[in-house]
Amino acid sequence: MSDTTTEPHAPVPDLTAWTCPAPLRDQNRVVMGHGGGGALSAELVQHIFAPAFGGEVLAQMGDAAALSLGGVRLAFSTDSYVVRPLFFPGGSIGDLAVNGTVNDLAMSGARAAYLSCGFILEEGVELSVVGRVAEALGAAARAAGVEVATGDTKVVEAGHGDGIFINTAGIGLIPPGVDLRPQRVVPGDVVIVSGAIGVHGVAIMSVREGLEFGVEIESDCAALGGLVDAMLAVTPDLHVLRDPTRGGLAAALNEIAAAAGVGVVVQERNVPVPPAVANACAILGLDPLYVANEGKLVAFVPREHADAVLDAMRAHPLGADAQVIGEAVDAHPGMVVARTGLGGTRVVDLPIGEQLPRIC
Amino acid sequence: MSDTTTEPHAPVPDLTAWTCPAPLRDQNRVVMGHGGGGALSAELVQHIFAPAFGGEVLAQMGDAAALSLGGVRLAFSTDSYVVRPLFFPGGSIGDLAVNGTVNDLAMSGARAAYLSCGFILEEGVELSVVGRVAEALGAAARAAGVEVATGDTKVVEAGHGDGIFINTAGIGLIPPGVDLRPQRVVPGDVVIVSGAIGVHGVAIMSVREGLEFGVEIESDCAALGGLVDAMLAVTPDLHVLRDPTRGGLAAALNEIAAAAGVGVVVQERNVPVPPAVANACAILGLDPLYVANEGKLVAFVPREHADAVLDAMRAHPLGADAQVIGEAVDAHPGMVVARTGLGGTRVVDLPIGEQLPRIC
């Protein structure tokens, strides 16, 4: 594990006095950031949904709920998909609606078995567009080995929707011995990312804003069930997996650090950022750590298994570019810091909202 | 079973030459009727979704999918909720989002165990409204004995949504020996409805259109799991249950008749229609058989169990007004006919769309 930090940590700035910008927090209406997967999304869950719904399972706050039904351990997860545009380089809302939910299940170690699928259509959308989306969704489901078992369609008047929204929920079995939760992360765990980050968000932005970055960037949208199976074949004792979608790698690492009560140190130079993504982010003033991914995962792995897990990931097509990017540490619990290429340290905080709304 | 028909059937008009109005069928864009639960909804499923998704479970076309996972028999169902207004006499979109999905599961005999919940919020909606909806949803879940296990929130720009849309999916165990499918219906089965019909749709219309009918009509929105349990305690050998939501009792009976290959005869005078609903429908030119319900079910029960099941229903608060309304017959397979109060017969066909969109 030569490429993880073992030296003493550089000083970390005192952020205890940090507060969110008041205009965002004090508003009494929904803003786009409430859907961004960052601090505002977390506030909505913590202050509105969790108290209203109660329940122990929801309190797990994972990508998927792990629950027991009829003596069987199940993962259960849902996501709504509101991406614009509906079709983008490398995929469509139909692909996302399958892969996003399949990946949420995979992050609990479960192989997705069945999906539900709810469409909210806007009056006036072309049936041929609905058909293309449905075909993409069906093809993605077959590729992921999951069956669409039940569905629903609602229609809203023109001007009260946006073409097509899709919700999928998924269920799958959690294999025996697998217990993936941020609370299991301990200092010393090795942080591995399965490949290049920031690709999906930049792909969406390039088509939405009509930007050209010299090369077409295709979304990394993919189903990660097979990659997770390959990792669990090394050891069921992985500690936590997350797919860094909204809020990017930064949000995923912050959530894990907070839930586990550990610090996380990331070596910036080891984070795989493709040149095209780096260029696009430089032009747009974005930080790749905050840009959404749809076919990547980040894993916290016990140090003794890290080399073998990394090898297994690199042997899988979706993990060929896997990299160790950091580790969990005792210091600064709940905080994520990045060692910069120049030897400095910066705090990678939880984003407030989303740099780029409606990317999934 | 004195109140079911046993006399020979009156002649039924030849409807084989009947076709849908061309303007509806030939359009190439989504119209409101595609979300109405009638013939247009069925076309969307049959011509677009089913071929695209494939799969044997979806082909069951029930309110919920019955599936096997880890050796356990599960029901799995989803619905999106787009009702306007968000709050109405007797309930809210939060109540509907629980009860609608709980009821879909109950129609397969399953007691709902866990729900997923996906919100699509429109930028600018008041957080207090989101909070009230969430509280209603949580309270309805507790009342139904189901736990919200996992959730998701997306936000779309102002003008690209309509306040709050909710999707829920639910899972529950199907008890041993229970096999509720329209294909199990046979001629001679007794048709029982659990209470007054048309209430939910008229309640929504009265507030949406600002109509006054002399008395306030409250939605019948309720969770039917307990009522179904009471019926299954009599015998697990019920043949099929449906909750007649969009498209009303007419759509539910037509779907069952078509799937079972039987005729259905309804005695109009035995269908419980409250005076306030009858008055409202008379004023508005609606047929109560086509108006949506949210706390009622229709059951096809083997004749030998019908009396006992009816007694059990009437002993439950949500089935106090249960009535035998008709029977399944050999004649006119796939067709539903009503015997009118004047002794005539009329065909109750599958609605094309929905008399009143966005009632759930």
mmCIF file of C-alpha atoms in Angstrom, chain B:
data_model
loop_
_atom_site.group_PDB
_atom_site.id
_atom_site.type_symbol
_atom_site.label_atom_id
_atom_site.label_comp_id
_atom_site.label_asym_id
_atom_site.label_seq_id
_atom_site.Cartn_x
_atom_site.Cartn_y
_atom_site.Cartn_z
ATOM 1 C CA MET B 1 -76.812 -15.361 -2.284
ATOM 2 C CA SER B 2 -80.287 -14.136 -3.062
ATOM 3 C CA ASP B 3 -79.089 -10.836 -4.451
ATOM 4 C CA THR B 4 -77.012 -12.137 -7.345
ATOM 5 C CA THR B 5 -78.407 -12.844 -10.782
ATOM 6 C CA THR B 6 -79.251 -16.385 -11.690
ATOM 7 C CA GLU B 7 -81.859 -15.786 -14.399
ATOM 8 C CA PRO B 8 -80.901 -15.965 -18.092
ATOM 9 C CA HIS B 9 -79.098 -12.936 -19.419
ATOM 10 C CA ALA B 10 -80.783 -10.226 -21.395
ATOM 11 C CA PRO B 11 -79.471 -9.733 -24.920
ATOM 12 C CA VAL B 12 -76.258 -7.806 -25.122
ATOM 13 C CA PRO B 13 -75.617 -5.452 -28.017
ATOM 14 C CA ASP B 14 -73.008 -6.530 -30.548
ATOM 15 C CA LEU B 15 -69.972 -4.412 -29.852
ATOM 16 C CA THR B 16 -67.522 -6.224 -32.077
ATOM 17 C CA ALA B 17 -67.712 -3.388 -34.566
ATOM 18 C CA TRP B 18 -66.895 -0.823 -31.904
ATOM 19 C CA THR B 19 -63.643 1.066 -32.259
ATOM 20 C CA CYS B 20 -62.099 3.845 -30.289
ATOM 21 C CA PRO B 21 -62.523 7.381 -31.554
ATOM 22 C CA ALA B 22 -59.844 7.767 -34.179
ATOM 23 C CA PRO B 23 -58.517 11.116 -32.977
ATOM 24 C CA LEU B 24 -57.515 9.570 -29.662
ATOM 25 C CA ARG B 25 -55.880 6.475 -31.047
ATOM 26 C CA ASP B 26 -54.105 7.998 -33.982
ATOM 27 C CA GLN B 27 -52.306 10.752 -32.183
ATOM 28 C CA ASN B 28 -48.574 10.432 -31.727
ATOM 29 C CA ARG B 29 -48.217 12.408 -28.533
ATOM 30 C CA VAL B 30 -49.045 11.698 -24.938
ATOM 31 C CA VAL B 31 -52.525 12.882 -23.953
ATOM 32 C CA MET B 32 -54.009 13.096 -20.470
ATOM 33 C CA GLY B 33 -55.954 9.893 -21.083
ATOM 34 C CA HIS B 34 -52.723 7.896 -21.217
ATOM 35 C CA GLY B 35 -52.608 8.342 -17.453
ATOM 36 C CA GLY B 36 -56.273 7.554 -16.836
ATOM 37 C CA GLY B 37 -56.101 3.839 -16.179
ATOM 38 C CA GLY B 38 -58.373 3.044 -19.117
ATOM 39 C CA ALA B 39 -57.900 1.838 -22.668
ATOM 40 C CA LEU B 40 -55.226 4.409 -23.529
ATOM 41 C CA SER B 41 -53.181 3.461 -20.456
ATOM 42 C CA ALA B 42 -53.483 -0.174 -21.432
ATOM 43 C CA GLU B 43 -52.305 0.623 -24.959
ATOM 44 C CA LEU B 44 -49.246 2.392 -23.611
ATOM 45 C CA VAL B 45 -48.361 -0.658 -21.543
ATOM 46 C CA GLN B 46 -49.128 -3.191 -24.253
ATOM 47 C CA HIS B 47 -47.491 -1.399 -27.164
ATOM 48 C CA ILE B 48 -44.592 0.442 -25.541
ATOM 49 C CA PHE B 49 -43.670 -0.659 -22.032
ATOM 50 C CA ALA B 50 -44.296 -4.410 -22.091
ATOM 51 C CA PRO B 51 -42.367 -5.039 -25.336
ATOM 52 C CA ALA B 52 -39.507 -2.823 -24.179
ATOM 53 C CA PHE B 53 -39.195 -4.279 -20.704
ATOM 54 C CA GLY B 54 -40.101 -7.898 -21.438
ATOM 55 C CA GLY B 55 -40.205 -10.171 -18.452
ATOM 56 C CA GLU B 56 -42.692 -12.663 -17.140
ATOM 57 C CA VAL B 57 -43.563 -10.893 -13.929
ATOM 58 C CA LEU B 58 -44.645 -7.685 -15.631
ATOM 59 C CA ALA B 59 -46.836 -9.768 -17.906
ATOM 60 C CA GLN B 60 -48.999 -10.663 -14.898
ATOM 61 C CA MET B 61 -50.359 -7.102 -15.173
ATOM 62 C CA GLY B 62 -51.734 -7.110 -11.635
ATOM 63 C CA ASP B 63 -51.872 -4.179 -9.237
ATOM 64 C CA ALA B 64 -48.751 -5.683 -7.683
ATOM 65 C CA ALA B 65 -46.185 -8.141 -8.980
ATOM 66 C CA ALA B 66 -46.006 -11.482 -7.201
ATOM 67 C CA LEU B 67 -42.457 -12.734 -7.220
ATOM 68 C CA SER B 68 -40.056 -15.047 -5.458
ATOM 69 C CA LEU B 69 -36.804 -13.902 -3.880
ATOM 70 C CA GLY B 70 -34.594 -16.005 -1.644
ATOM 71 C CA GLY B 71 -37.359 -18.575 -1.368
ATOM 72 C CA VAL B 72 -39.843 -16.012 -0.081
ATOM 73 C CA ARG B 73 -43.032 -14.969 -1.913
ATOM 74 C CA LEU B 74 -43.169 -11.195 -2.192
ATOM 75 C CA ALA B 75 -45.559 -8.644 -3.592
ATOM 76 C CA PHE B 76 -43.906 -5.575 -5.140
ATOM 77 C CA SER B 77 -45.758 -2.553 -6.473
ATOM 78 C CA THR B 78 -45.273 1.104 -7.341
ATOM 79 C CA ASP B 79 -47.386 4.161 -8.026
ATOM 80 C CA SER B 80 -46.598 7.789 -8.675
ATOM 81 C CA TYR B 81 -48.918 10.383 -7.188
ATOM 82 C CA VAL B 82 -49.659 13.626 -9.006
ATOM 83 C CA VAL B 83 -53.010 14.530 -7.439
ATOM 84 C CA ARG B 84 -54.254 18.115 -7.567
ATOM 85 C CA PRO B 85 -54.841 19.755 -5.158
ATOM 86 C CA LEU B 86 -52.250 18.406 -2.725
ATOM 87 C CA PHE B 87 -54.759 18.605 0.128
ATOM 88 C CA PHE B 88 -58.419 17.690 -0.250
ATOM 89 C CA PRO B 89 -61.332 16.788 2.048
ATOM 90 C CA GLY B 90 -60.427 13.532 3.745
ATOM 91 C CA GLY B 91 -56.766 13.408 2.847
ATOM 92 C CA SER B 92 -53.712 14.603 0.954
ATOM 93 C CA ILE B 93 -51.133 13.421 -1.538
ATOM 94 C CA GLY B 94 -49.221 12.061 1.479
ATOM 95 C CA ASP B 95 -52.122 9.818 2.497
ATOM 96 C CA LEU B 96 -52.634 8.670 -1.082
ATOM 97 C CA ALA B 97 -48.938 7.879 -1.520
ATOM 98 C CA VAL B 98 -49.138 5.417 1.351
ATOM 99 C CA ASN B 99 -52.627 4.007 0.947
ATOM 100 C CA GLY B 100 -52.492 3.635 -2.813
ATOM 101 C CA THR B 101 -49.388 1.487 -2.743
ATOM 102 C CA VAL B 102 -50.387 -0.384 0.421
ATOM 103 C CA ASN B 103 -53.666 -1.234 -1.300
ATOM 104 C CA ASP B 104 -51.962 -2.456 -4.453
ATOM 105 C CA LEU B 105 -50.007 -4.887 -2.285
ATOM 106 C CA ALA B 106 -53.120 -5.864 -0.350
ATOM 107 C CA MET B 107 -54.808 -6.800 -3.632
ATOM 108 C CA SER B 108 -52.258 -9.618 -3.937
ATOM 109 C CA GLY B 109 -53.002 -10.650 -0.364
ATOM 110 C CA ALA B 110 -49.786 -9.133 0.990
ATOM 111 C CA ARG B 111 -49.575 -6.979 4.085
ATOM 112 C CA ALA B 112 -47.290 -4.050 3.193
ATOM 113 C CA ALA B 113 -44.050 -4.152 5.193
ATOM 114 C CA TYR B 114 -41.801 -1.471 3.701
ATOM 115 C CA LEU B 115 -42.238 1.531 1.424
ATOM 116 C CA SER B 116 -39.772 3.534 -0.600
ATOM 117 C CA CYS B 117 -40.592 7.175 -1.140
ATOM 118 C CA GLY B 118 -39.312 9.443 -3.922
ATOM 119 C CA PHE B 119 -40.205 13.133 -3.959
ATOM 120 C CA ILE B 120 -39.951 15.340 -7.043
ATOM 121 C CA LEU B 121 -40.239 18.908 -5.762
ATOM 122 C CA GLU B 122 -40.725 22.006 -7.841
ATOM 123 C CA GLU B 123 -38.357 24.842 -7.050
ATOM 124 C CA GLY B 124 -40.210 27.487 -5.048
ATOM 125 C CA VAL B 125 -42.712 25.242 -3.267
ATOM 126 C CA GLU B 126 -42.932 26.196 0.399
ATOM 127 C CA LEU B 127 -40.976 23.987 2.756
ATOM 128 C CA SER B 128 -43.928 24.127 5.140
ATOM 129 C CA VAL B 129 -46.062 22.457 2.475
ATOM 130 C CA VAL B 130 -43.420 19.778 1.997
ATOM 131 C CA GLY B 131 -43.416 19.306 5.753
ATOM 132 C CA ARG B 132 -47.185 18.947 5.988
ATOM 133 C CA VAL B 133 -47.191 16.398 3.181
ATOM 134 C CA ALA B 134 -44.348 14.466 4.802
ATOM 135 C CA GLU B 135 -46.185 14.421 8.134
ATOM 136 C CA ALA B 136 -49.367 13.174 6.479
ATOM 137 C CA LEU B 137 -47.356 10.486 4.717
ATOM 138 C CA GLY B 138 -45.658 9.420 7.932
ATOM 139 C CA ALA B 139 -48.942 9.312 9.847
ATOM 140 C CA ALA B 140 -50.611 7.263 7.104
ATOM 141 C CA ALA B 141 -47.682 4.838 7.129
ATOM 142 C CA ARG B 142 -47.953 4.355 10.878
ATOM 143 C CA ALA B 143 -51.709 3.840 10.584
ATOM 144 C CA ALA B 144 -51.175 1.214 7.895
ATOM 145 C CA GLY B 145 -48.390 -0.493 9.834
ATOM 146 C CA VAL B 146 -45.820 0.026 7.104
ATOM 147 C CA GLU B 147 -42.335 1.508 7.451
ATOM 148 C CA VAL B 148 -40.798 4.065 5.092
ATOM 149 C CA ALA B 149 -37.411 2.411 4.614
ATOM 150 C CA THR B 150 -35.698 4.417 1.898
ATOM 151 C CA GLY B 151 -36.205 7.663 0.034
ATOM 152 C CA ASP B 152 -34.972 10.142 -2.517
ATOM 153 C CA THR B 153 -35.583 13.793 -3.338
ATOM 154 C CA LYS B 154 -35.131 15.556 -6.635
ATOM 155 C CA VAL B 155 -35.833 19.208 -7.413
ATOM 156 C CA VAL B 156 -36.844 20.586 -10.806
ATOM 157 C CA GLU B 157 -36.910 24.224 -11.859
ATOM 158 C CA ALA B 158 -40.037 26.325 -11.313
ATOM 159 C CA GLY B 159 -42.400 25.695 -14.215
ATOM 160 C CA HIS B 160 -41.058 22.188 -14.875
ATOM 161 C CA GLY B 161 -43.026 20.368 -12.187
ATOM 162 C CA ASP B 162 -46.163 20.977 -10.168
ATOM 163 C CA GLY B 163 -45.391 21.489 -6.510
ATOM 164 C CA ILE B 164 -44.945 17.948 -5.278
ATOM 165 C CA PHE B 165 -44.977 14.613 -7.044
ATOM 166 C CA ILE B 166 -44.447 11.473 -4.970
ATOM 167 C CA ASN B 167 -43.600 7.946 -5.976
ATOM 168 C CA THR B 168 -43.847 5.095 -3.531
ATOM 169 C CA ALA B 169 -42.982 1.472 -4.050
ATOM 170 C CA GLY B 170 -43.863 -1.195 -1.536
ATOM 171 C CA ILE B 171 -42.977 -4.742 -0.647
ATOM 172 C CA GLY B 172 -44.766 -7.256 1.523
ATOM 173 C CA LEU B 173 -45.056 -10.985 2.111
ATOM 174 C CA ILE B 174 -47.760 -12.986 0.344
ATOM 175 C CA PRO B 175 -49.198 -15.492 2.849
ATOM 176 C CA PRO B 176 -48.963 -19.195 2.041
ATOM 177 C CA GLY B 177 -51.882 -20.551 0.031
ATOM 178 C CA VAL B 178 -52.923 -17.138 -1.281
ATOM 179 C CA ASP B 179 -52.988 -16.808 -5.069
ATOM 180 C CA LEU B 180 -55.023 -13.814 -6.199
ATOM 181 C CA ARG B 181 -55.113 -13.457 -9.971
ATOM 182 C CA PRO B 182 -57.868 -12.600 -12.429
ATOM 183 C CA GLN B 183 -57.056 -15.826 -14.278
ATOM 184 C CA ARG B 184 -58.486 -17.752 -11.311
ATOM 185 C CA VAL B 185 -61.960 -16.244 -11.741
ATOM 186 C CA VAL B 186 -64.583 -18.729 -12.978
ATOM 187 C CA PRO B 187 -68.234 -18.357 -13.931
ATOM 188 C CA GLY B 188 -70.325 -18.434 -10.781
ATOM 189 C CA ASP B 189 -67.897 -16.347 -8.731
ATOM 190 C CA VAL B 190 -69.668 -13.726 -6.668
ATOM 191 C CA VAL B 191 -68.629 -10.072 -7.062
ATOM 192 C CA ILE B 192 -68.489 -8.114 -3.813
ATOM 193 C CA VAL B 193 -67.630 -4.430 -3.384
ATOM 194 C CA SER B 194 -66.463 -3.281 0.048
ATOM 195 C CA GLY B 195 -68.549 -0.103 0.261
ATOM 196 C CA ALA B 196 -69.758 3.095 -1.369
ATOM 197 C CA ILE B 197 -68.161 3.915 -4.701
ATOM 198 C CA GLY B 198 -67.209 7.158 -6.426
ATOM 199 C CA VAL B 199 -66.390 9.084 -3.270
ATOM 200 C CA HIS B 200 -62.731 9.932 -3.850
ATOM 201 C CA GLY B 201 -63.176 11.221 -7.371
ATOM 202 C CA VAL B 202 -66.119 13.406 -6.442
ATOM 203 C CA ALA B 203 -64.279 14.756 -3.385
ATOM 204 C CA ILE B 204 -61.342 15.817 -5.567
ATOM 205 C CA MET B 205 -63.588 17.353 -8.182
ATOM 206 C CA SER B 206 -65.591 19.294 -5.622
ATOM 207 C CA VAL B 207 -62.507 21.117 -4.337
ATOM 208 C CA ARG B 208 -60.691 21.424 -7.634
ATOM 209 C CA GLU B 209 -63.598 22.897 -9.520
ATOM 210 C CA GLY B 210 -64.998 24.784 -6.549
ATOM 211 C CA LEU B 211 -68.283 22.945 -6.858
ATOM 212 C CA GLU B 212 -70.682 22.722 -3.958
ATOM 213 C CA PHE B 213 -73.029 19.786 -3.700
ATOM 214 C CA GLY B 214 -74.774 20.798 -0.494
ATOM 215 C CA VAL B 215 -72.691 18.465 1.659
ATOM 216 C CA GLU B 216 -68.939 18.171 1.774
ATOM 217 C CA ILE B 217 -67.846 14.872 0.331
ATOM 218 C CA GLU B 218 -64.720 13.475 1.945
ATOM 219 C CA SER B 219 -62.340 11.135 0.159
ATOM 220 C CA ASP B 220 -62.567 7.504 1.210
ATOM 221 C CA CYS B 221 -58.751 7.238 1.096
ATOM 222 C CA ALA B 222 -57.800 4.367 3.437
ATOM 223 C CA ALA B 223 -55.439 1.414 3.753
ATOM 224 C CA LEU B 224 -57.145 -1.884 3.078
ATOM 225 C CA GLY B 225 -54.596 -4.335 4.491
ATOM 226 C CA GLY B 226 -56.660 -5.089 7.580
ATOM 227 C CA LEU B 227 -59.847 -5.667 5.606
ATOM 228 C CA VAL B 228 -58.052 -8.057 3.261
ATOM 229 C CA ASP B 229 -56.588 -9.917 6.232
ATOM 230 C CA ALA B 230 -60.105 -10.355 7.623
ATOM 231 C CA MET B 231 -61.312 -11.722 4.275
ATOM 232 C CA LEU B 232 -58.369 -14.111 3.920
ATOM 233 C CA ALA B 233 -59.043 -15.364 7.453
ATOM 234 C CA VAL B 234 -62.316 -16.770 6.122
ATOM 235 C CA THR B 235 -60.539 -18.534 3.291
ATOM 236 C CA PRO B 236 -57.239 -18.013 1.472
ATOM 237 C CA ASP B 237 -59.113 -19.139 -1.640
ATOM 238 C CA LEU B 238 -60.374 -15.746 -2.808
ATOM 239 C CA HIS B 239 -59.913 -15.545 -6.577
ATOM 240 C CA VAL B 240 -59.039 -11.923 -7.246
ATOM 241 C CA LEU B 241 -59.097 -8.533 -5.516
ATOM 242 C CA ARG B 242 -58.795 -5.104 -7.132
ATOM 243 C CA ASP B 243 -58.918 -1.588 -5.766
ATOM 244 C CA PRO B 244 -60.946 0.378 -8.308
ATOM 245 C CA THR B 245 -58.909 3.594 -8.491
ATOM 246 C CA ARG B 246 -58.403 5.295 -11.867
ATOM 247 C CA GLY B 247 -61.188 4.283 -14.221
ATOM 248 C CA GLY B 248 -63.322 3.275 -11.261
ATOM 249 C CA LEU B 249 -65.239 0.045 -10.817
ATOM 250 C CA ALA B 250 -65.833 -0.129 -14.576
ATOM 251 C CA ALA B 251 -62.121 -0.365 -15.388
ATOM 252 C CA ALA B 252 -61.430 -2.898 -12.633
ATOM 253 C CA LEU B 253 -64.278 -5.192 -13.727
ATOM 254 C CA ASN B 254 -63.319 -4.923 -17.388
ATOM 255 C CA GLU B 255 -59.695 -5.814 -16.698
ATOM 256 C CA ILE B 256 -60.749 -8.849 -14.702
ATOM 257 C CA ALA B 257 -63.306 -9.960 -17.299
ATOM 258 C CA ALA B 258 -60.751 -9.673 -20.075
ATOM 259 C CA ALA B 259 -57.968 -11.471 -18.215
ATOM 260 C CA ALA B 260 -60.255 -14.209 -16.903
ATOM 261 C CA GLY B 261 -62.180 -14.732 -20.124
ATOM 262 C CA VAL B 262 -65.514 -14.526 -18.324
ATOM 263 C CA GLY B 263 -68.469 -12.200 -18.541
ATOM 264 C CA VAL B 264 -69.433 -10.049 -15.598
ATOM 265 C CA VAL B 265 -72.997 -9.042 -14.755
ATOM 266 C CA VAL B 266 -73.545 -6.187 -12.310
ATOM 267 C CA GLN B 267 -76.894 -5.415 -10.690
ATOM 268 C CA GLU B 268 -76.915 -1.648 -10.799
ATOM 269 C CA ARG B 269 -79.396 -1.328 -7.953
ATOM 270 C CA ASN B 270 -77.022 -3.189 -5.631
ATOM 271 C CA VAL B 271 -74.013 -0.958 -6.283
ATOM 272 C CA PRO B 272 -73.693 1.325 -3.259
ATOM 273 C CA VAL B 273 -73.625 4.931 -4.485
ATOM 274 C CA PRO B 274 -74.096 7.555 -1.753
ATOM 275 C CA PRO B 275 -76.777 10.181 -2.547
ATOM 276 C CA ALA B 276 -74.195 12.975 -2.515
ATOM 277 C CA VAL B 277 -72.081 11.133 -5.084
ATOM 278 C CA ALA B 278 -75.152 10.339 -7.190
ATOM 279 C CA ASN B 279 -76.197 14.002 -7.116
ATOM 280 C CA ALA B 280 -72.746 15.239 -8.026
ATOM 281 C CA CYS B 281 -72.469 12.734 -10.862
ATOM 282 C CA ALA B 282 -75.911 13.708 -12.162
ATOM 283 C CA ILE B 283 -74.946 17.383 -12.209
ATOM 284 C CA LEU B 284 -71.588 16.713 -13.857
ATOM 285 C CA GLY B 285 -72.713 14.062 -16.309
ATOM 286 C CA LEU B 286 -70.481 11.404 -14.776
ATOM 287 C CA ASP B 287 -71.171 7.719 -14.288
ATOM 288 C CA PRO B 288 -70.299 6.629 -10.718
ATOM 289 C CA LEU B 289 -69.020 3.312 -12.084
ATOM 290 C CA TYR B 290 -66.159 5.226 -13.715
ATOM 291 C CA VAL B 291 -65.264 7.492 -10.799
ATOM 292 C CA ALA B 292 -62.109 6.696 -8.798
ATOM 293 C CA ASN B 293 -62.072 5.208 -5.307
ATOM 294 C CA GLU B 294 -59.132 5.099 -2.896
ATOM 295 C CA GLY B 295 -60.424 3.016 0.003
ATOM 296 C CA LYS B 296 -62.564 0.363 -1.649
ATOM 297 C CA LEU B 297 -61.978 -3.035 -3.144
ATOM 298 C CA VAL B 298 -63.867 -5.387 -5.418
ATOM 299 C CA ALA B 299 -63.548 -9.140 -4.839
ATOM 300 C CA PHE B 300 -64.372 -12.184 -6.944
ATOM 301 C CA VAL B 301 -65.146 -14.915 -4.439
ATOM 302 C CA PRO B 302 -66.038 -18.602 -4.939
ATOM 303 C CA ARG B 303 -69.777 -18.891 -4.438
ATOM 304 C CA GLU B 304 -69.452 -21.306 -1.509
ATOM 305 C CA HIS B 305 -67.449 -18.755 0.482
ATOM 306 C CA ALA B 306 -69.341 -15.618 -0.514
ATOM 307 C CA ASP B 307 -71.680 -15.370 2.462
ATOM 308 C CA ALA B 308 -68.921 -15.888 5.006
ATOM 309 C CA VAL B 309 -66.596 -13.428 3.266
ATOM 310 C CA LEU B 310 -69.377 -10.831 3.095
ATOM 311 C CA ASP B 311 -70.029 -11.280 6.818
ATOM 312 C CA ALA B 312 -66.337 -10.873 7.610
ATOM 313 C CA MET B 313 -66.157 -7.719 5.494
ATOM 314 C CA ARG B 314 -69.199 -6.187 7.174
ATOM 315 C CA ALA B 315 -67.628 -6.861 10.578
ATOM 316 C CA HIS B 316 -64.637 -4.660 9.586
ATOM 317 C CA PRO B 317 -64.943 -0.848 9.752
ATOM 318 C CA LEU B 318 -63.775 -0.477 6.142
ATOM 319 C CA GLY B 319 -66.242 -3.094 4.878
ATOM 320 C CA ALA B 320 -69.347 -2.191 6.877
ATOM 321 C CA ASP B 321 -71.253 -1.323 3.703
ATOM 322 C CA ALA B 322 -70.016 -4.257 1.635
ATOM 323 C CA GLN B 323 -72.477 -5.494 -0.981
ATOM 324 C CA VAL B 324 -72.771 -8.313 -3.438
ATOM 325 C CA ILE B 325 -73.099 -6.490 -6.749
ATOM 326 C CA GLY B 326 -72.997 -9.245 -9.326
ATOM 327 C CA GLU B 327 -71.364 -12.402 -10.590
ATOM 328 C CA ALA B 328 -69.052 -13.865 -13.181
ATOM 329 C CA VAL B 329 -70.869 -15.658 -16.017
ATOM 330 C CA ASP B 330 -70.166 -17.876 -19.025
ATOM 331 C CA ALA B 331 -71.890 -15.529 -21.412
ATOM 332 C CA HIS B 332 -70.186 -12.625 -23.262
ATOM 333 C CA PRO B 333 -66.603 -13.408 -22.141
ATOM 334 C CA GLY B 334 -64.484 -10.309 -21.597
ATOM 335 C CA MET B 335 -67.532 -8.065 -21.332
ATOM 336 C CA VAL B 336 -69.121 -6.339 -18.357
ATOM 337 C CA VAL B 337 -72.842 -5.598 -18.448
ATOM 338 C CA ALA B 338 -75.063 -3.853 -15.941
ATOM 339 C CA ARG B 339 -78.693 -4.677 -15.304
ATOM 340 C CA THR B 340 -80.377 -1.337 -14.925
ATOM 341 C CA GLY B 341 -83.048 -0.439 -12.434
ATOM 342 C CA LEU B 342 -85.637 -0.542 -15.214
ATOM 343 C CA GLY B 343 -84.767 -4.123 -16.136
ATOM 344 C CA GLY B 344 -82.664 -3.268 -19.166
ATOM 345 C CA THR B 345 -79.050 -4.139 -19.824
ATOM 346 C CA ARG B 346 -76.208 -1.823 -20.747
ATOM 347 C CA VAL B 347 -72.612 -2.534 -21.563
ATOM 348 C CA VAL B 348 -70.095 -1.130 -19.090
ATOM 349 C CA ASP B 349 -67.071 -0.749 -21.288
ATOM 350 C CA LEU B 350 -63.487 0.038 -20.497
ATOM 351 C CA PRO B 351 -63.096 3.813 -20.301
ATOM 352 C CA ILE B 352 -60.768 5.330 -22.896
ATOM 353 C CA GLY B 353 -59.075 7.721 -20.553
ATOM 354 C CA GLU B 354 -60.215 9.278 -17.311
ATOM 355 C CA GLN B 355 -63.229 11.471 -16.680
ATOM 356 C CA LEU B 356 -61.179 13.494 -14.241
ATOM 357 C CA PRO B 357 -57.398 13.502 -14.563
ATOM 358 C CA ARG B 358 -54.915 13.594 -11.694
ATOM 359 C CA ILE B 359 -57.124 12.210 -8.954
ATOM 360 C CA CYS B 360 -54.238 10.197 -7.511
#
